[in-house]
Structure formats: structure tokens, C-alpha cells
């Protein structure tokens, strides 16, 4: 996400221009209707009402969409009356690859630094990094990351030791691995979530 695009799309840091808002809502609705297995029993009209009353969350979904995440609804919490959106692109989002895990990892690299980190981008976009549990939940709806991998929210005890975790789907199974948090690869990005 560049400063230029953020400035163009979000002059007051809370709303999308009307044309972008309508375009995004249309894309989200089409995706929702094509993938009913991800959200059985959930009605689009209720989600649209929520989205229209949460301009900042809609902006975050726009950032997810623009970076290739293809966000979609994957659940609903009756207690909090919140819908859960995850990045549902077949492979890790193209616009979020070649990043290390967090700012500390980025600062630790002396040379060949990536342009950004997964945690910093999540913060900029207003989303959360998927946890291992959420990643496994996502894999119930299809086969994701069969050629790529995604950073996952790393437990603090692992991060304190310099590591971070990532996952992918190979040989019909989800594999969770570890790597130095400062590492980055062209085929590794990250997936996010947002509650609305």
C-alpha cells in the first residue's frame, strides 16, 4: 500500500469515495453469493447494512481487496453480532508478499531489507494477522496456499526467541513451520482478518 494510493482513496482517513465504495460492495456481494459454503445461513443484506455503517472497516476491506486478498465472510458471532472476513484468495495475497514478520525483524536486517513487514502492513490496513487456528479454519473451505505460504500470528514465546511461524497446504494437509522472523520470500505473504 503506497502513501499515494492511501491519500487518493482516503482524504479524511475514514471513508472511501462513493464510486469506490459501490464498486467494493458489488465485488464483495458477488464473491459472497459464489461461495455460500463459507457462510451458510448468513444473509448478505445484514452484512451490507453493517458495512455501510462502518466506513473505516469498509476502507480496511478495500485495502484487503486492492492487495489481492479477496476478502469474504467466513463466520458470525451471535454474542457480539460481528461478521468475520478472512482473505480468501487461492494463494497468499500478491500485493503482500516478500515481507518479513514485524518491524523488529525488519530493523534487524543489515542488508537486502524487504520493503515492509506483515505486522506493519496489518496495522496500516486496520486488520489482524490470521492465527494458526483461523488459518486451519480457512482451509475447511477449500485449498489455500498450495503454491505459496502465509505468515501467521506468532506466539510471543516463539517471537522472543527470534522466530515466527507460517503455514501452507501441501499433500492434502496444512503444515505449520517456523523461520527466522527477518526472513522473506517471493512466495510468502500473509492473510488477514477483520470483524465487522
mmCIF file of C-alpha atoms in Angstrom, residues 14 38 42 73 76 102 110 149 155-156 163 168 174 179 192:
data_model
loop_
_atom_site.group_PDB
_atom_site.id
_atom_site.type_symbol
_atom_site.label_atom_id
_atom_site.label_comp_id
_atom_site.label_asym_id
_atom_site.label_seq_id
_atom_site.Cartn_x
_atom_site.Cartn_y
_atom_site.Cartn_z
ATOM 1 C CA UNK A 14 -12.276 7.176 7.303
ATOM 2 C CA UNK A 38 -18.171 -20.316 3.587
ATOM 3 C CA UNK A 42 -25.853 -15.803 6.684
ATOM 4 C CA UNK A 73 -17.341 -13.709 5.136
ATOM 5 C CA UNK A 76 -20.708 -14.828 12.509
ATOM 6 C CA UNK A 102 7.471 -7.497 12.031
ATOM 7 C CA UNK A 110 21.618 -5.148 7.845
ATOM 8 C CA UNK A 149 2.753 -19.701 2.173
ATOM 9 C CA UNK A 155 3.037 -16.772 19.946
ATOM 10 C CA UNK A 156 5.165 -14.366 21.997
ATOM 11 C CA UNK A 163 11.318 -16.942 15.252
ATOM 12 C CA UNK A 168 0.829 -23.655 3.690
ATOM 13 C CA UNK A 174 -1.931 -27.960 6.456
ATOM 14 C CA UNK A 179 11.518 -19.436 10.303
ATOM 15 C CA UNK A 192 -5.649 -11.067 7.430
#
